[in-house]
Amino acid sequence: MFGSQIPTVTVAEITDDTYLLDVREDDEWAAGHAPDAHHLPMMELPARLSEVPDDRDVAVICRSGGRSAQVVAYLTRNGWDQVRNVAGGMGEWAAAGRPVIGENGQPGRVL
């Protein structure tokens, strides 16, 4: 959809130092998310732009990579240069065996 112009990162390349930004909707987040992720729904991004760090690596994740690619493009146009789209999104995150927790802290699932 976006071609090679959107910088990407694989799940395996995400380190503990990476700021993981989950841009899915509230119900998706509540069902299951990465334990150290930061939730900021895609449609709220313009109003909450100051919450996204611009001084460290930011990996943006959604369910499969489409919404997060749009967010990466938006952030790049607005001056972020250390931002990457997580290839395969939360589906790939879970498939790689990375932890997924629900809103209650119990094991979660990807919607």
Short mmCIF file of C-alpha atoms in Angstrom, two decimals:
data_model
loop_
_atom_site.label_atom_id
_atom_site.label_comp_id
_atom_site.label_asym_id
_atom_site.label_seq_id
_atom_site.Cartn_x
_atom_site.Cartn_y
_atom_site.Cartn_z
CA MET A 1 0.00 0.00 0.00
CA PHE A 2 2.73 2.49 0.94
CA GLY A 3 5.71 0.93 -0.83
CA SER A 4 9.26 1.26 0.37
CA GLN A 5 8.86 4.87 1.43
CA ILE A 6 7.58 3.89 4.89
CA PRO A 7 10.45 2.82 7.14
CA THR A 8 9.74 -0.49 8.85
CA VAL A 9 11.09 -2.60 11.66
CA THR A 10 10.50 -6.28 12.35
CA VAL A 11 9.18 -7.52 15.68
CA ALA A 12 12.57 -9.13 16.33
CA GLU A 13 14.32 -5.77 15.92
CA ILE A 14 12.30 -4.05 18.65
CA THR A 15 14.36 -3.64 21.80
CA ASP A 16 13.48 -2.67 25.36
CA ASP A 17 14.71 0.86 24.55
CA THR A 18 12.22 1.30 21.71
CA TYR A 19 9.12 3.38 22.42
CA LEU A 20 6.31 1.11 21.20
CA LEU A 21 3.29 3.18 20.14
CA ASP A 22 0.04 1.22 19.74
CA VAL A 23 -2.41 3.16 17.57
CA ARG A 24 -5.33 0.70 17.68
CA GLU A 25 -8.78 1.48 19.04
CA ASP A 26 -9.68 1.19 22.73
CA ASP A 27 -11.39 -2.21 22.39
CA GLU A 28 -8.40 -3.67 20.54
CA TRP A 29 -6.03 -2.35 23.20
CA ALA A 30 -8.18 -3.70 26.04
CA ALA A 31 -8.30 -7.18 24.47
CA GLY A 32 -4.53 -7.46 24.17
CA HIS A 33 -1.41 -5.34 23.77
CA ALA A 34 2.33 -5.50 24.28
CA PRO A 35 3.12 -5.03 28.00
CA ASP A 36 5.33 -1.95 27.57
CA ALA A 37 3.38 -0.31 24.74
CA HIS A 38 1.93 3.19 24.91
CA HIS A 39 -1.65 3.56 23.70
CA LEU A 40 -2.62 6.46 21.48
CA PRO A 41 -5.48 5.71 19.09
CA MET A 42 -4.74 6.80 15.53
CA MET A 43 -7.57 9.32 15.35
CA GLU A 44 -6.34 11.06 18.51
CA LEU A 45 -2.78 11.49 17.23
CA PRO A 46 -3.06 15.06 15.88
CA ALA A 47 -4.36 16.36 19.23
CA ARG A 48 -1.84 14.36 21.27
CA LEU A 49 1.24 14.70 19.07
CA SER A 50 3.33 16.07 21.93
CA GLU A 51 3.07 12.67 23.67
CA VAL A 52 5.17 10.99 20.97
CA PRO A 53 8.89 11.26 21.76
CA ASP A 54 11.07 12.71 19.02
CA ASP A 55 14.41 11.96 20.68
CA ARG A 56 14.41 8.13 20.55
CA ASP A 57 13.36 5.23 18.36
CA VAL A 58 9.59 4.92 18.02
CA ALA A 59 7.97 1.76 16.62
CA VAL A 60 4.31 2.19 15.64
CA ILE A 61 2.06 -0.86 15.78
CA CYS A 62 -1.56 -1.68 14.91
CA ARG A 63 -3.26 -4.99 14.08
CA SER A 64 -1.59 -5.72 10.75
CA GLY A 65 0.45 -2.68 9.73
CA GLY A 66 -1.92 -0.50 7.68
CA ARG A 67 -2.94 2.09 10.26
CA SER A 68 0.53 2.20 11.76
CA ALA A 69 2.02 2.87 8.30
CA GLN A 70 -0.31 5.87 7.97
CA VAL A 71 0.81 7.11 11.39
CA VAL A 72 4.48 6.69 10.47
CA ALA A 73 3.90 8.71 7.29
CA TYR A 74 2.14 11.43 9.30
CA LEU A 75 4.88 11.58 11.93
CA THR A 76 7.60 11.67 9.28
CA ARG A 77 5.86 14.59 7.54
CA ASN A 78 5.76 16.36 10.92
CA GLY A 79 9.46 16.07 11.72
CA TRP A 80 9.96 12.67 13.34
CA ASP A 81 12.94 10.84 11.87
CA GLN A 82 13.35 7.91 14.27
CA VAL A 83 9.93 6.37 13.62
CA ARG A 84 9.26 2.94 12.04
CA ASN A 85 6.24 0.82 11.18
CA VAL A 86 6.13 -2.61 12.84
CA ALA A 87 5.90 -5.10 9.97
CA GLY A 88 2.90 -7.39 10.44
CA GLY A 89 1.59 -5.50 13.47
CA MET A 90 0.22 -7.18 16.58
CA GLY A 91 -0.55 -10.30 14.55
CA GLU A 92 3.15 -10.75 13.90
CA TRP A 93 3.97 -9.73 17.48
CA ALA A 94 1.82 -12.57 18.85
CA ALA A 95 3.01 -15.05 16.19
CA ALA A 96 6.60 -14.34 17.23
CA GLY A 97 5.75 -15.39 20.78
CA ARG A 98 6.03 -11.91 22.25
CA PRO A 99 3.76 -11.32 25.26
CA VAL A 100 0.23 -10.00 24.83
CA ILE A 101 -1.68 -8.83 27.91
CA GLY A 102 -5.26 -7.71 28.34
CA GLU A 103 -6.43 -4.60 30.10
CA ASN A 104 -6.69 -6.55 33.36
CA GLY A 105 -3.05 -7.70 33.17
CA GLN A 106 -4.05 -11.26 32.27
CA PRO A 107 -3.00 -12.94 28.99
CA GLY A 108 -4.67 -11.15 26.12
CA ARG A 109 -5.56 -11.73 22.50
CA VAL A 110 -5.18 -9.71 19.32
CA LEU A 111 -8.42 -8.44 17.81
#
